[in-house]
Backbone as JSON, one array per atom type, in Angstrom:
{
  "sequence": "MDSINKNQPEDNLKNLQGQEAAQKMKELAQSAESCFFCTNITSGQPITSRPMAVLKTDDGGSFWFLTSDDSHKVEELERDPLVQLFFQGSKYSDFLTVHGTARLSKDKAKIKELWNPMLKVWFTEGEEDPRITVLQVIPTGGYYWDNKHGNAIAFVKQAVGAAIGVTLDDSVEGKLDVK",
  "N": [[-2.06, -16.24, 10.9], [-3.55, -15.52, 13.96], [-3.98, -16.72, 17.41], [-6.53, -15.99, 18.4], [-8.23, -16.17, 16.25], [-8.78, -18.86, 15.99], [-10.89, -19.34, 17.67], [-13.16, -18.63, 16.4], [-16.36, -19.16, 14.9], [-16.56, -19.11, 12.16], [-14.86, -19.16, 8.99], [-12.09, -17.09, 8.45], [-9.92, -16.68, 6.87], [-8.57, -15.9, 3.82], [-6.7, -16.34, 1.21], [-5.38, -14.63, -1.6], [-4.78, -14.65, -5.14], [-2.97, -13.7, -8.13], [-4.85, -11.77, -10.44], [-7.0, -11.26, -8.75], [-5.72, -10.77, -6.3], [-4.23, -8.49, -7.01], [-6.35, -6.72, -7.52], [-7.49, -6.51, -4.94], [-5.39, -5.26, -3.59], [-5.37, -2.81, -4.95], [-7.95, -1.82, -4.33], [-7.81, -1.57, -1.48], [-5.64, 0.18, -1.22], [-6.62, 2.49, -2.49], [-8.63, 3.26, -0.75], [-7.26, 3.92, 1.49], [-6.21, 5.93, 4.25], [-3.65, 6.59, 4.76], [-0.26, 6.07, 3.65], [2.7, 4.41, 4.17], [5.97, 4.39, 3.18], [8.59, 2.25, 2.89], [12.11, 1.84, 2.88], [15.48, 0.54, 2.39], [15.36, -2.18, 2.88], [16.82, -4.64, 2.54], [19.39, -3.83, 2.9], [20.93, -3.88, 5.16], [21.04, -1.64, 6.63], [19.23, 0.5, 8.96], [15.69, 0.29, 8.55], [14.08, 2.69, 6.59], [11.37, 4.86, 6.83], [8.69, 6.68, 5.4], [5.95, 8.97, 4.92], [3.96, 8.79, 2.0], [2.19, 9.73, -0.96], [0.17, 7.76, -2.9], [-0.22, 8.0, -6.29], [-1.4, 6.62, -8.3], [-2.83, 3.42, -8.76], [-2.43, 0.71, -10.69], [-4.19, -1.69, -12.82], [-2.65, -3.95, -12.91], [-1.55, -4.04, -10.48], [0.61, -2.41, -9.82], [2.03, 0.34, -8.02], [2.13, 3.85, -8.2], [4.15, 6.71, -7.9], [5.32, 10.1, -7.58], [8.48, 11.53, -7.18], [11.36, 13.31, -5.96], [14.44, 13.61, -7.68], [16.62, 14.25, -6.13], [16.23, 13.31, -3.6], [16.65, 11.55, -0.45], [15.44, 9.12, -0.54], [15.55, 8.24, -3.24], [18.28, 7.84, -3.49], [18.58, 5.75, -1.63], [16.99, 3.78, -2.87], [18.43, 3.29, -5.18], [20.53, 1.86, -4.17], [19.25, -0.29, -2.96], [16.58, -1.73, -4.21], [14.34, -2.97, -3.13], [11.25, -2.69, -1.5], [8.78, -1.85, 1.03], [5.37, -1.28, 1.55], [2.96, 0.24, 3.64], [-0.42, 0.41, 4.41], [-3.26, 2.05, 5.8], [-6.64, 2.08, 6.2], [-8.74, 2.6, 7.99], [-9.44, 2.79, 11.54], [-10.23, 0.26, 12.21], [-10.27, -1.54, 10.08], [-9.31, -2.41, 6.69], [-6.47, -2.75, 6.28], [-3.25, -3.02, 4.85], [-0.29, -4.5, 3.7], [2.41, -4.35, 1.51], [4.96, -5.83, -0.37], [7.67, -5.27, -2.59], [9.37, -4.35, -5.66], [11.1, -1.42, -6.49], [11.1, 0.86, -9.22], [12.74, 3.41, -10.96], [12.26, 6.24, -13.04], [12.41, 8.72, -15.69], [10.23, 9.17, -17.23], [8.45, 11.12, -19.28], [5.83, 11.05, -20.3], [4.5, 9.51, -18.37], [4.85, 11.13, -16.15], [3.27, 13.3, -16.92], [0.78, 12.01, -17.0], [0.43, 11.36, -14.27], [0.54, 13.8, -13.0], [-0.72, 16.43, -10.93], [-2.02, 19.65, -10.05], [-1.59, 20.23, -7.3], [0.81, 19.1, -6.68], [2.72, 20.93, -7.16], [3.56, 22.1, -4.87], [5.74, 20.61, -3.99], [7.21, 20.37, -6.29], [8.3, 22.95, -7.54], [8.66, 24.13, -10.02], [6.67, 23.21, -11.5], [5.0, 20.88, -13.72], [7.09, 20.5, -15.49], [9.35, 20.45, -13.95], [12.7, 19.64, -13.54], [13.56, 17.86, -11.6], [11.65, 15.96, -11.09], [10.82, 12.62, -10.66], [9.67, 9.49, -11.68], [8.32, 6.97, -9.72], [7.84, 3.67, -9.55], [6.28, 1.01, -7.95], [6.5, -2.34, -8.09], [4.6, -4.87, -7.1], [5.35, -7.88, -5.31], [4.09, -9.37, -3.51], [2.01, -9.58, -0.56], [0.02, -8.8, 2.37], [-3.23, -8.73, 3.8], [-5.82, -7.24, 5.85], [-9.16, -7.09, 6.47], [-12.72, -6.32, 6.46], [-15.47, -8.53, 6.01], [-18.08, -7.71, 5.42], [-18.23, -4.96, 5.68], [-17.8, -2.07, 7.89], [-20.02, -1.5, 9.58], [-21.52, -3.91, 9.88], [-19.48, -5.47, 10.94], [-19.09, -4.18, 13.4], [-21.59, -4.68, 14.68], [-21.52, -7.5, 14.83], [-19.32, -7.82, 16.55], [-20.29, -6.55, 18.86], [-22.53, -8.16, 19.53], [-21.18, -10.58, 19.9], [-19.58, -9.91, 22.11], [-21.59, -9.52, 24.0], [-22.7, -12.08, 24.29], [-20.56, -13.65, 24.81], [-19.01, -14.93, 22.82], [-16.69, -15.36, 20.19], [-17.27, -13.39, 17.64], [-16.43, -12.29, 14.73], [-16.09, -10.24, 11.99], [-13.95, -10.13, 10.36], [-11.58, -10.58, 7.67], [-8.69, -12.0, 6.32], [-5.53, -12.4, 4.65], [-2.91, -13.81, 2.56], [-1.4, -12.14, -0.21], [-0.7, -12.8, -3.43], [0.68, -11.78, -6.26], [1.87, -12.82, -8.49]],
  "CA": [[-3.29, -16.24, 11.65], [-3.25, -15.59, 15.38], [-4.78, -17.69, 18.16], [-7.92, -15.55, 18.58], [-9.0, -16.6, 15.09], [-9.16, -20.26, 16.17], [-12.11, -19.38, 18.45], [-14.28, -18.15, 15.59], [-17.16, -20.21, 14.27], [-16.52, -19.0, 10.71], [-13.53, -19.04, 8.4], [-11.76, -15.71, 8.12], [-8.67, -16.66, 6.13], [-8.79, -16.01, 2.38], [-5.53, -15.95, 0.43], [-5.75, -14.22, -2.96], [-3.69, -14.76, -6.1], [-3.11, -13.13, -9.47], [-5.64, -10.56, -10.65], [-7.82, -11.03, -7.55], [-4.82, -10.16, -5.33], [-3.95, -7.13, -7.49], [-7.56, -5.92, -7.32], [-7.62, -6.25, -3.5], [-4.38, -4.24, -3.28], [-5.85, -1.54, -5.51], [-9.11, -1.41, -3.54], [-7.4, -1.12, -0.14], [-4.77, 1.35, -1.35], [-7.43, 3.65, -2.83], [-9.43, 3.69, 0.41], [-6.37, 4.18, 2.62], [-5.98, 7.29, 4.73], [-2.22, 6.85, 4.8], [0.67, 5.1, 3.08], [4.08, 4.57, 4.62], [6.86, 3.83, 2.18], [9.8, 1.84, 3.6], [13.27, 1.47, 2.08], [16.6, -0.11, 3.09], [14.82, -3.45, 3.33], [17.85, -5.68, 2.63], [20.7, -3.19, 2.83], [21.67, -3.98, 6.42], [20.83, -0.37, 7.32], [17.89, 0.57, 9.54], [14.63, 0.57, 7.58], [13.64, 4.08, 6.56], [9.95, 4.96, 6.49], [8.19, 8.05, 5.2], [4.62, 8.99, 4.29], [3.93, 9.16, 0.58], [0.87, 9.65, -1.58], [0.06, 6.96, -4.12], [-0.93, 8.78, -7.3], [-2.16, 5.7, -9.13], [-2.63, 1.97, -8.63], [-2.97, 0.21, -11.95], [-4.87, -2.99, -12.76], [-1.65, -4.99, -12.7], [-1.13, -3.98, -9.08], [1.71, -1.47, -9.57], [1.76, 1.6, -7.34], [2.87, 4.91, -8.88], [4.43, 7.9, -7.12], [6.32, 11.03, -8.1], [9.42, 11.92, -6.14], [12.42, 14.19, -6.45], [15.67, 12.85, -7.9], [17.64, 14.58, -5.13], [15.78, 12.88, -2.28], [17.34, 10.41, 0.16], [14.72, 7.92, -0.97], [16.11, 7.82, -4.52], [19.61, 7.32, -3.16], [18.38, 4.45, -0.98], [16.45, 2.84, -3.85], [19.5, 2.93, -6.11], [21.33, 0.84, -3.48], [18.4, -1.43, -2.59], [15.27, -1.42, -4.78], [13.24, -3.66, -2.46], [10.49, -1.77, -0.64], [7.55, -2.32, 1.65], [4.37, -0.23, 1.72], [1.96, -0.03, 4.65], [-1.62, 1.23, 4.23], [-4.31, 1.92, 6.79], [-7.85, 2.75, 5.74], [-9.5, 3.06, 9.15], [-8.94, 2.23, 12.79], [-10.71, -1.1, 12.43], [-10.2, -2.42, 8.91], [-8.6, -1.88, 5.52], [-5.02, -2.72, 6.46], [-2.56, -3.67, 3.74], [1.15, -4.36, 3.57], [2.84, -4.81, 0.19], [6.39, -5.79, -0.62], [7.91, -5.3, -4.02], [10.58, -3.75, -6.19], [10.9, -0.06, -7.0], [11.78, 1.26, -10.45], [12.79, 4.86, -11.13], [12.41, 6.68, -14.43], [12.11, 10.12, -16.01], [9.23, 9.03, -18.29], [7.66, 12.36, -19.37], [4.41, 10.72, -20.49], [3.97, 9.05, -17.09], [4.78, 12.32, -15.3], [2.08, 14.03, -17.37], [-0.39, 11.23, -16.57], [0.3, 11.38, -12.81], [0.62, 15.17, -12.49], [-1.86, 17.26, -10.55], [-1.5, 20.96, -9.65], [-1.17, 20.27, -5.89], [2.19, 18.63, -6.59], [3.61, 22.08, -7.31], [4.11, 22.38, -3.54], [7.05, 19.96, -3.92], [7.92, 20.58, -7.56], [7.94, 24.36, -7.7], [8.69, 24.51, -11.43], [5.52, 22.59, -12.15], [5.11, 19.59, -14.39], [8.37, 20.42, -16.2], [10.45, 20.48, -12.97], [13.65, 18.6, -13.94], [13.83, 16.93, -10.51], [10.57, 14.97, -10.97], [11.17, 11.24, -10.98], [8.59, 8.53, -11.53], [8.66, 5.84, -8.88], [6.87, 2.59, -9.69], [6.49, -0.16, -7.1], [5.93, -3.55, -8.67], [4.46, -5.75, -5.95], [5.57, -9.32, -5.42], [3.16, -10.01, -2.59], [1.59, -8.77, 0.57], [-0.94, -9.37, 3.32], [-4.3, -7.77, 4.06], [-6.81, -7.45, 6.9], [-10.33, -6.33, 6.05], [-14.01, -6.85, 6.92], [-16.21, -9.2, 4.94], [-19.34, -7.05, 5.11], [-18.2, -3.53, 6.01], [-17.59, -1.73, 9.3], [-21.26, -1.54, 10.37], [-21.8, -5.31, 10.21], [-18.41, -5.91, 11.83], [-19.38, -3.64, 14.74], [-22.73, -5.41, 15.24], [-21.06, -8.84, 15.19], [-18.47, -7.72, 17.74], [-21.14, -6.21, 20.0], [-23.29, -9.36, 19.88], [-20.21, -11.53, 20.43], [-19.2, -9.48, 23.46], [-22.75, -9.7, 24.87], [-22.97, -13.49, 24.56], [-19.3, -14.32, 25.15], [-18.55, -15.74, 21.7], [-15.92, -14.58, 19.23], [-17.94, -13.15, 16.35], [-15.56, -11.3, 14.1], [-16.37, -10.18, 10.56], [-12.71, -9.85, 9.63], [-11.02, -11.51, 6.71], [-7.29, -11.67, 6.1], [-4.85, -13.4, 3.84], [-1.74, -13.48, 1.75], [-1.64, -11.63, -1.55], [0.36, -13.24, -4.34], [0.31, -11.2, -7.55], [2.61, -13.47, -9.58]],
  "C": [[-2.94, -16.35, 13.13], [-4.26, -16.45, 16.13], [-6.23, -17.28, 18.35], [-8.8, -16.05, 17.43], [-9.47, -18.05, 15.21], [-10.46, -20.4, 16.96], [-13.34, -18.97, 17.65], [-15.04, -19.29, 14.96], [-17.12, -20.16, 12.73], [-15.09, -18.8, 10.22], [-13.26, -17.58, 8.06], [-10.41, -15.59, 7.41], [-8.98, -16.86, 4.65], [-7.57, -15.45, 1.65], [-5.98, -15.65, -1.0], [-4.54, -14.3, -3.87], [-4.01, -14.02, -7.39], [-3.92, -11.85, -9.49], [-6.5, -10.24, -9.43], [-6.98, -10.36, -6.45], [-4.51, -8.71, -5.73], [-5.14, -6.22, -7.27], [-7.77, -5.57, -5.85], [-6.61, -5.18, -3.07], [-4.86, -2.88, -3.74], [-6.99, -0.98, -4.67], [-8.68, -0.85, -2.17], [-6.5, 0.11, -0.2], [-5.58, 2.6, -1.65], [-8.26, 4.15, -1.66], [-8.57, 4.08, 1.6], [-6.27, 5.66, 2.96], [-4.5, 7.62, 4.73], [-1.46, 5.73, 4.12], [2.05, 5.42, 3.63], [4.97, 3.74, 3.72], [8.19, 3.52, 2.86], [10.88, 1.38, 2.62], [14.34, 0.87, 2.99], [16.2, -1.48, 3.6], [15.91, -4.51, 3.51], [19.26, -5.12, 2.69], [21.55, -3.41, 4.08], [21.6, -2.69, 7.23], [19.47, -0.38, 7.99], [16.86, 0.9, 8.44], [14.23, 2.03, 7.72], [12.19, 4.11, 6.11], [9.58, 6.42, 6.34], [6.8, 7.97, 4.61], [4.76, 9.41, 2.84], [2.51, 8.99, 0.07], [0.95, 8.82, -2.85], [-0.76, 7.77, -5.11], [-1.79, 7.89, -8.2], [-1.83, 4.27, -8.72], [-3.25, 1.38, -9.88], [-3.56, -1.19, -11.78], [-3.91, -4.15, -12.58], [-1.11, -5.01, -11.28], [0.01, -3.03, -8.8], [1.21, -0.19, -8.91], [2.68, 2.66, -7.94], [2.95, 6.15, -7.99], [5.28, 8.84, -7.97], [7.19, 11.43, -6.92], [10.49, 12.8, -6.78], [13.72, 13.39, -6.58], [16.78, 13.18, -6.9], [17.22, 14.18, -3.71], [16.62, 11.71, -1.76], [16.72, 9.09, -0.3], [15.3, 7.38, -2.27], [17.49, 7.2, -4.31], [19.51, 5.92, -2.55], [17.9, 3.4, -1.98], [17.49, 2.42, -4.88], [20.41, 1.86, -5.5], [20.54, -0.44, -3.25], [16.98, -1.15, -3.08], [14.09, -2.13, -4.11], [12.58, -2.72, -1.46], [9.33, -2.5, 0.02], [6.66, -1.12, 1.88], [3.38, -0.68, 2.78], [0.8, 0.94, 4.46], [-2.57, 0.98, 5.38], [-5.5, 2.74, 6.35], [-8.7, 3.3, 6.87], [-8.91, 2.43, 10.4], [-9.2, 0.73, 12.88], [-10.58, -2.04, 11.25], [-9.34, -1.77, 7.83], [-7.1, -1.7, 5.77], [-4.38, -3.51, 5.34], [-1.06, -3.44, 3.88], [1.55, -5.02, 2.25], [4.36, -4.78, 0.16], [6.62, -5.94, -2.12], [9.22, -4.64, -4.38], [10.25, -2.39, -6.78], [11.71, 0.14, -8.29], [11.66, 2.77, -10.58], [12.93, 5.18, -12.61], [12.12, 8.17, -14.54], [11.07, 10.18, -17.13], [8.29, 10.24, -18.29], [6.17, 12.09, -19.54], [3.77, 10.28, -19.18], [3.87, 10.22, -16.11], [3.52, 13.11, -15.64], [0.8, 13.33, -16.9], [-0.64, 11.36, -15.06], [0.19, 12.79, -12.23], [-0.74, 15.71, -12.05], [-1.31, 18.54, -9.95], [-1.04, 21.05, -8.19], [0.28, 19.82, -5.71], [3.2, 19.77, -6.73], [4.18, 22.53, -5.97], [5.52, 21.8, -3.43], [7.88, 20.19, -5.17], [7.56, 21.98, -8.05], [7.97, 24.85, -9.15], [7.56, 23.87, -12.21], [5.85, 21.27, -12.8], [6.44, 19.41, -15.13], [9.57, 20.48, -15.26], [11.42, 19.34, -13.3], [13.94, 17.57, -12.84], [12.79, 15.81, -10.42], [11.04, 13.62, -11.49], [9.96, 10.36, -10.74], [9.1, 7.36, -10.71], [7.52, 4.82, -8.98], [7.24, 1.49, -8.71], [5.74, -1.32, -7.72], [5.82, -4.57, -7.54], [4.77, -7.21, -6.29], [4.63, -10.07, -4.49], [2.79, -9.06, -1.47], [0.66, -9.54, 1.48], [-1.98, -8.3, 3.6], [-5.16, -8.21, 5.23], [-7.98, -6.54, 6.55], [-11.56, -6.88, 6.75], [-14.72, -7.47, 5.74], [-17.4, -8.37, 4.47], [-19.37, -5.57, 5.47], [-18.14, -3.29, 7.52], [-18.86, -1.82, 10.14], [-21.58, -2.96, 10.81], [-20.74, -5.84, 11.17], [-18.65, -5.42, 13.25], [-20.51, -4.42, 15.41], [-22.29, -6.81, 15.68], [-20.19, -8.82, 16.44], [-19.31, -7.43, 18.97], [-21.94, -7.43, 20.47], [-22.35, -10.4, 20.49], [-19.8, -11.19, 21.85], [-20.35, -9.73, 24.44], [-22.97, -11.17, 25.24], [-21.71, -14.31, 24.85], [-18.79, -15.27, 24.08], [-17.76, -14.84, 20.75], [-16.66, -14.52, 17.9], [-17.2, -11.98, 15.7], [-15.79, -11.35, 12.61], [-15.1, -10.0, 9.73], [-12.38, -10.96, 8.64], [-9.59, -11.05, 6.47], [-6.67, -12.74, 5.23], [-3.64, -12.87, 3.1], [-2.2, -13.01, 0.38], [-0.45, -12.0, -2.42], [-0.02, -12.77, -5.74], [1.04, -11.85, -8.73], [1.72, -14.31, -10.45]]
}
């Protein structure tokens, strides 16, 4: 929590645990406009980041992607499976960072479940492309920043606060512990 939050007349810190944390991750990831996938977290190498599309977020909080087995990402994950994901839903809210462990597999049933025809851009042989690799991120925790009542209410509260010189912020933030 930063110092500006201490000037607010209302509490805006709400840590979430277990299923509630997993549900918040799922909600924010599904509304996100972008996801940045970071590797080399503990390898001693510079962190590598790349945009990726989450194909599914399950009720347990896992994030599912398809990737190519000949990508640098797979090579990096084989050395260091710890990852961090960054999501942004809008300019003003719906921010999420998740840290966790990546697992790679060639699970044909999961590939079939996650497949959509637009993926043929990267996997030119279609759903049977031998390079397709399932990438699951199992979260261990994270942090979120959101609005309590949506962007419209948040804007009104900020405008009124600016007019009267009081910090009125509809934001809510907190740690996410999915264990």
